[in-house]
Amino acid sequence: MDIYTIGFEEQLRILRRVAAPIKNINGDVVQLAEEMINAMVKGNGIGLAGPQVGQLQRIFTIKIGEDDPMVFINPEITATSAELSSYEEGCLSIPGQYADVERSAEIQLQAWNTRGRPFTIETSGLLATVIQHELDHLNGILFIDHLSERKKRNILGKFDVEISNYPGVE
Ligand code: NI
């Protein structure tokens, strides 16, 4: 399973598309989740979203440290704190680039697991940041979209992408 990066025009276009809800949590979805977890771990990432592997479906996986991997299907944020926190973020689709991003410090989220059961999670710290980063991916948003124009242009330039060729969200 290849991870899409912004350096390839066709892949960047996929990364900028809004993913569709998953209608049936079936064996194909379970298999996709397993493959995504493997690709995420192999790439030394802590999160991976469907569009990053060319699947425009609302699913992402997270694995932080020694914790068990988590799968989120059709996730929706149900509450956010007014308080923000800042983390230096990276992304498997923007390899080698890191920048501080401010996001809600605490979030509440509802999603479905691979057994088709809904669950809610209330969390803060790194997990809250990673969830928001991955949820962004499902809406065609990359962490560089949260940076100043100058910083964004600088990172895009490292992948030979002109800001004028950076696609809008579709
Ligand atoms: Ni990412």
PDB file of C-alpha atoms and ligand atoms in Angstrom:
ATOM      1  CA  MET A   1       0.000   0.000   0.000  1.00  0.00           C
ATOM      2  CA  ASP A   2       1.601   3.237  -1.171  1.00  0.00           C
ATOM      3  CA  ILE A   3       1.260   6.472   0.743  1.00  0.00           C
ATOM      4  CA  TYR A   4       0.369   9.441  -1.450  1.00  0.00           C
ATOM      5  CA  THR A   5       2.540  12.538  -1.193  1.00  0.00           C
ATOM      6  CA  ILE A   6       2.086  16.122  -2.318  1.00  0.00           C
ATOM      7  CA  GLY A   7       5.040  15.890  -4.729  1.00  0.00           C
ATOM      8  CA  PHE A   8       2.950  14.038  -7.321  1.00  0.00           C
ATOM      9  CA  GLU A   9       0.283  16.094  -9.048  1.00  0.00           C
ATOM     10  CA  GLU A  10      -2.303  13.295  -9.275  1.00  0.00           C
ATOM     11  CA  GLN A  11      -1.743  12.287  -5.652  1.00  0.00           C
ATOM     12  CA  LEU A  12      -1.962  15.872  -4.433  1.00  0.00           C
ATOM     13  CA  ARG A  13      -5.287  16.196  -6.221  1.00  0.00           C
ATOM     14  CA  ILE A  14      -6.638  13.158  -4.335  1.00  0.00           C
ATOM     15  CA  LEU A  15      -5.297  14.540  -1.042  1.00  0.00           C
ATOM     16  CA  ARG A  16      -7.330  17.709  -1.662  1.00  0.00           C
ATOM     17  CA  ARG A  17     -10.630  15.880  -2.155  1.00  0.00           C
ATOM     18  CA  VAL A  18     -13.362  15.397   0.435  1.00  0.00           C
ATOM     19  CA  ALA A  19     -13.766  11.719   1.356  1.00  0.00           C
ATOM     20  CA  ALA A  20     -17.172  10.016   1.296  1.00  0.00           C
ATOM     21  CA  PRO A  21     -18.878   8.342   4.283  1.00  0.00           C
ATOM     22  CA  ILE A  22     -18.517   4.560   4.525  1.00  0.00           C
ATOM     23  CA  LYS A  23     -21.959   2.991   4.063  1.00  0.00           C
ATOM     24  CA  ASN A  24     -21.186  -0.591   5.051  1.00  0.00           C
ATOM     25  CA  ILE A  25     -18.558  -1.568   7.576  1.00  0.00           C
ATOM     26  CA  ASN A  26     -17.813  -4.897   5.917  1.00  0.00           C
ATOM     27  CA  GLY A  27     -14.821  -7.168   5.397  1.00  0.00           C
ATOM     28  CA  ASP A  28     -13.334  -4.819   2.798  1.00  0.00           C
ATOM     29  CA  VAL A  29     -13.290  -2.004   5.345  1.00  0.00           C
ATOM     30  CA  VAL A  30     -11.712  -4.264   7.982  1.00  0.00           C
ATOM     31  CA  GLN A  31      -9.027  -5.240   5.472  1.00  0.00           C
ATOM     32  CA  LEU A  32      -8.449  -1.621   4.467  1.00  0.00           C
ATOM     33  CA  ALA A  33      -8.016  -0.670   8.132  1.00  0.00           C
ATOM     34  CA  GLU A  34      -5.466  -3.466   8.647  1.00  0.00           C
ATOM     35  CA  GLU A  35      -3.500  -2.440   5.575  1.00  0.00           C
ATOM     36  CA  MET A  36      -3.564   1.198   6.663  1.00  0.00           C
ATOM     37  CA  ILE A  37      -2.271   0.304  10.133  1.00  0.00           C
ATOM     38  CA  ASN A  38       0.578  -1.668   8.555  1.00  0.00           C
ATOM     39  CA  ALA A  39       1.465   1.174   6.164  1.00  0.00           C
ATOM     40  CA  MET A  40       1.297   3.720   9.006  1.00  0.00           C
ATOM     41  CA  VAL A  41       3.596   1.700  11.265  1.00  0.00           C
ATOM     42  CA  LYS A  42       6.002   0.929   8.398  1.00  0.00           C
ATOM     43  CA  GLY A  43       6.185   4.638   7.574  1.00  0.00           C
ATOM     44  CA  ASN A  44       6.805   5.535  11.245  1.00  0.00           C
ATOM     45  CA  GLY A  45       3.638   7.626  11.269  1.00  0.00           C
ATOM     46  CA  ILE A  46       1.205   7.986  14.166  1.00  0.00           C
ATOM     47  CA  GLY A  47      -1.850   8.580  11.984  1.00  0.00           C
ATOM     48  CA  LEU A  48      -3.031   7.784   8.460  1.00  0.00           C
ATOM     49  CA  ALA A  49      -6.235   8.728   6.659  1.00  0.00           C
ATOM     50  CA  GLY A  50      -8.005   7.054   3.714  1.00  0.00           C
ATOM     51  CA  PRO A  51      -7.155   9.718   1.103  1.00  0.00           C
ATOM     52  CA  GLN A  52      -3.456   9.264   1.934  1.00  0.00           C
ATOM     53  CA  VAL A  53      -3.640   5.767   0.468  1.00  0.00           C
ATOM     54  CA  GLY A  54      -5.864   6.794  -2.419  1.00  0.00           C
ATOM     55  CA  GLN A  55      -9.104   5.724  -0.698  1.00  0.00           C
ATOM     56  CA  LEU A  56     -11.573   8.612  -0.616  1.00  0.00           C
ATOM     57  CA  GLN A  57     -13.416   7.091   2.324  1.00  0.00           C
ATOM     58  CA  ARG A  58     -14.000   8.504   5.796  1.00  0.00           C
ATOM     59  CA  ILE A  59     -11.626   6.336   7.780  1.00  0.00           C
ATOM     60  CA  PHE A  60      -8.381   6.945   9.633  1.00  0.00           C
ATOM     61  CA  THR A  61      -6.043   4.966  11.847  1.00  0.00           C
ATOM     62  CA  ILE A  62      -3.928   6.142  14.766  1.00  0.00           C
ATOM     63  CA  LYS A  63      -1.200   4.472  16.780  1.00  0.00           C
ATOM     64  CA  ILE A  64       0.683   6.434  19.404  1.00  0.00           C
ATOM     65  CA  GLY A  65       3.689   4.809  21.041  1.00  0.00           C
ATOM     66  CA  GLU A  66       2.977   1.396  22.534  1.00  0.00           C
ATOM     67  CA  ASP A  67      -0.790   1.935  22.588  1.00  0.00           C
ATOM     68  CA  ASP A  68      -2.979  -0.371  20.512  1.00  0.00           C
ATOM     69  CA  PRO A  69      -3.823   0.939  17.041  1.00  0.00           C
ATOM     70  CA  MET A  70      -7.201   2.670  16.777  1.00  0.00           C
ATOM     71  CA  VAL A  71      -9.554   2.832  13.795  1.00  0.00           C
ATOM     72  CA  PHE A  72     -12.074   5.654  13.322  1.00  0.00           C
ATOM     73  CA  ILE A  73     -14.824   5.274  10.716  1.00  0.00           C
ATOM     74  CA  ASN A  74     -17.165   8.157   9.767  1.00  0.00           C
ATOM     75  CA  PRO A  75     -15.764  10.279  12.617  1.00  0.00           C
ATOM     76  CA  GLU A  76     -17.466  13.482  13.710  1.00  0.00           C
ATOM     77  CA  ILE A  77     -16.299  15.997  16.268  1.00  0.00           C
ATOM     78  CA  THR A  78     -19.155  16.678  18.691  1.00  0.00           C
ATOM     79  CA  ALA A  79     -17.432  19.247  20.938  1.00  0.00           C
ATOM     80  CA  THR A  80     -14.199  21.219  21.091  1.00  0.00           C
ATOM     81  CA  SER A  81     -12.588  23.263  23.843  1.00  0.00           C
ATOM     82  CA  ALA A  82     -12.031  26.976  23.386  1.00  0.00           C
ATOM     83  CA  GLU A  83      -8.554  26.423  24.751  1.00  0.00           C
ATOM     84  CA  LEU A  84      -5.950  25.684  22.087  1.00  0.00           C
ATOM     85  CA  SER A  85      -2.723  23.725  22.180  1.00  0.00           C
ATOM     86  CA  SER A  86       0.192  23.739  19.803  1.00  0.00           C
ATOM     87  CA  TYR A  87       2.195  20.761  18.550  1.00  0.00           C
ATOM     88  CA  GLU A  88       4.907  20.411  15.963  1.00  0.00           C
ATOM     89  CA  GLU A  89       3.153  18.379  13.283  1.00  0.00           C
ATOM     90  CA  GLY A  90       4.372  16.292  10.404  1.00  0.00           C
ATOM     91  CA  CYS A  91       2.547  14.217   7.805  1.00  0.00           C
ATOM     92  CA  LEU A  92       3.406  11.067   5.865  1.00  0.00           C
ATOM     93  CA  SER A  93       2.105  12.864   2.758  1.00  0.00           C
ATOM     94  CA  ILE A  94       4.522  15.780   3.314  1.00  0.00           C
ATOM     95  CA  PRO A  95       7.651  13.839   4.290  1.00  0.00           C
ATOM     96  CA  GLY A  96      10.450  15.555   6.173  1.00  0.00           C
ATOM     97  CA  GLN A  97       8.528  18.770   6.908  1.00  0.00           C
ATOM     98  CA  TYR A  98       7.384  19.869  10.352  1.00  0.00           C
ATOM     99  CA  ALA A  99       5.664  22.962  11.709  1.00  0.00           C
ATOM    100  CA  ASP A 100       3.748  24.092  14.795  1.00  0.00           C
ATOM    101  CA  VAL A 101      -0.022  23.993  14.417  1.00  0.00           C
ATOM    102  CA  GLU A 102      -2.595  25.264  16.925  1.00  0.00           C
ATOM    103  CA  ARG A 103      -5.720  23.193  17.412  1.00  0.00           C
ATOM    104  CA  SER A 104      -8.394  22.654  20.053  1.00  0.00           C
ATOM    105  CA  ALA A 105      -6.774  21.325  23.212  1.00  0.00           C
ATOM    106  CA  GLU A 106      -9.691  18.990  24.009  1.00  0.00           C
ATOM    107  CA  ILE A 107     -12.200  17.333  21.747  1.00  0.00           C
ATOM    108  CA  GLN A 108     -15.142  14.993  21.891  1.00  0.00           C
ATOM    109  CA  LEU A 109     -15.626  12.729  18.928  1.00  0.00           C
ATOM    110  CA  GLN A 110     -18.052  10.110  17.736  1.00  0.00           C
ATOM    111  CA  ALA A 111     -17.028   7.395  15.289  1.00  0.00           C
ATOM    112  CA  TRP A 112     -17.609   3.742  14.398  1.00  0.00           C
ATOM    113  CA  ASN A 113     -15.160   0.889  14.907  1.00  0.00           C
ATOM    114  CA  THR A 114     -14.410  -2.004  12.529  1.00  0.00           C
ATOM    115  CA  ARG A 115     -17.107  -4.114  14.238  1.00  0.00           C
ATOM    116  CA  GLY A 116     -19.650  -1.534  13.138  1.00  0.00           C
ATOM    117  CA  ARG A 117     -20.203  -0.219  16.670  1.00  0.00           C
ATOM    118  CA  PRO A 118     -20.415   3.489  17.452  1.00  0.00           C
ATOM    119  CA  PHE A 119     -18.182   4.898  20.172  1.00  0.00           C
ATOM    120  CA  THR A 120     -17.381   8.280  21.632  1.00  0.00           C
ATOM    121  CA  ILE A 121     -14.039   9.519  22.837  1.00  0.00           C
ATOM    122  CA  GLU A 122     -13.153  12.578  24.874  1.00  0.00           C
ATOM    123  CA  THR A 123      -9.479  13.340  24.773  1.00  0.00           C
ATOM    124  CA  SER A 124      -6.746  15.947  24.985  1.00  0.00           C
ATOM    125  CA  GLY A 125      -3.021  16.224  24.349  1.00  0.00           C
ATOM    126  CA  LEU A 126      -1.295  14.527  21.429  1.00  0.00           C
ATOM    127  CA  LEU A 127      -4.235  12.204  20.665  1.00  0.00           C
ATOM    128  CA  ALA A 128      -6.615  15.167  20.310  1.00  0.00           C
ATOM    129  CA  THR A 129      -4.173  16.839  17.916  1.00  0.00           C
ATOM    130  CA  VAL A 130      -3.666  13.709  15.825  1.00  0.00           C
ATOM    131  CA  ILE A 131      -7.435  13.115  15.579  1.00  0.00           C
ATOM    132  CA  GLN A 132      -7.959  16.691  14.315  1.00  0.00           C
ATOM    133  CA  HIS A 133      -5.072  16.345  11.831  1.00  0.00           C
ATOM    134  CA  GLU A 134      -6.531  13.080  10.463  1.00  0.00           C
ATOM    135  CA  LEU A 135     -10.081  14.407  10.352  1.00  0.00           C
ATOM    136  CA  ASP A 136      -8.762  17.325   8.303  1.00  0.00           C
ATOM    137  CA  HIS A 137      -7.427  14.807   5.760  1.00  0.00           C
ATOM    138  CA  LEU A 138     -10.984  13.486   5.261  1.00  0.00           C
ATOM    139  CA  ASN A 139     -11.974  17.043   4.301  1.00  0.00           C
ATOM    140  CA  GLY A 140      -9.066  17.598   1.913  1.00  0.00           C
ATOM    141  CA  ILE A 141      -7.147  19.757   4.372  1.00  0.00           C
ATOM    142  CA  LEU A 142      -3.436  19.346   5.065  1.00  0.00           C
ATOM    143  CA  PHE A 143      -1.532  20.720   8.065  1.00  0.00           C
ATOM    144  CA  ILE A 144       0.193  23.258   5.826  1.00  0.00           C
ATOM    145  CA  ASP A 145      -3.233  24.842   5.260  1.00  0.00           C
ATOM    146  CA  HIS A 146      -3.053  26.012   8.890  1.00  0.00           C
ATOM    147  CA  LEU A 147       0.264  27.836   8.391  1.00  0.00           C
ATOM    148  CA  SER A 148       1.026  31.340   7.193  1.00  0.00           C
ATOM    149  CA  GLU A 149       1.150  31.799   3.405  1.00  0.00           C
ATOM    150  CA  ARG A 150       4.911  32.211   3.630  1.00  0.00           C
ATOM    151  CA  LYS A 151       5.487  28.951   5.515  1.00  0.00           C
ATOM    152  CA  LYS A 152       3.050  27.095   3.286  1.00  0.00           C
ATOM    153  CA  ARG A 153       4.708  28.377   0.123  1.00  0.00           C
ATOM    154  CA  ASN A 154       8.090  27.398   1.524  1.00  0.00           C
ATOM    155  CA  ILE A 155       7.042  23.793   2.235  1.00  0.00           C
ATOM    156  CA  LEU A 156       5.234  23.430  -1.102  1.00  0.00           C
ATOM    157  CA  GLY A 157       8.393  24.695  -2.817  1.00  0.00           C
ATOM    158  CA  LYS A 158      10.355  21.782  -1.362  1.00  0.00           C
ATOM    159  CA  PHE A 159       8.099  19.522  -3.460  1.00  0.00           C
ATOM    160  CA  ASP A 160       8.249  21.767  -6.546  1.00  0.00           C
ATOM    161  CA  VAL A 161       4.611  22.762  -6.088  1.00  0.00           C
ATOM    162  CA  GLU A 162       3.837  26.392  -6.912  1.00  0.00           C
ATOM    163  CA  ILE A 163       1.157  27.927  -4.717  1.00  0.00           C
ATOM    164  CA  SER A 164      -0.759  28.765  -7.920  1.00  0.00           C
ATOM    165  CA  ASN A 165      -0.841  25.016  -8.754  1.00  0.00           C
ATOM    166  CA  TYR A 166      -1.966  23.999  -5.296  1.00  0.00           C
ATOM    167  CA  PRO A 167      -5.473  22.624  -5.881  1.00  0.00           C
ATOM    168  CA  GLY A 168      -8.507  23.862  -3.973  1.00  0.00           C
ATOM    169  CA  VAL A 169     -10.598  21.416  -1.940  1.00  0.00           C
ATOM    170  CA  GLU A 170     -13.027  19.479  -4.115  1.00  0.00           C
TER     171      GLU A 170
HETATM  172 NI    NI B   1      -1.174  13.862   7.655  1.00  0.00          NI
END
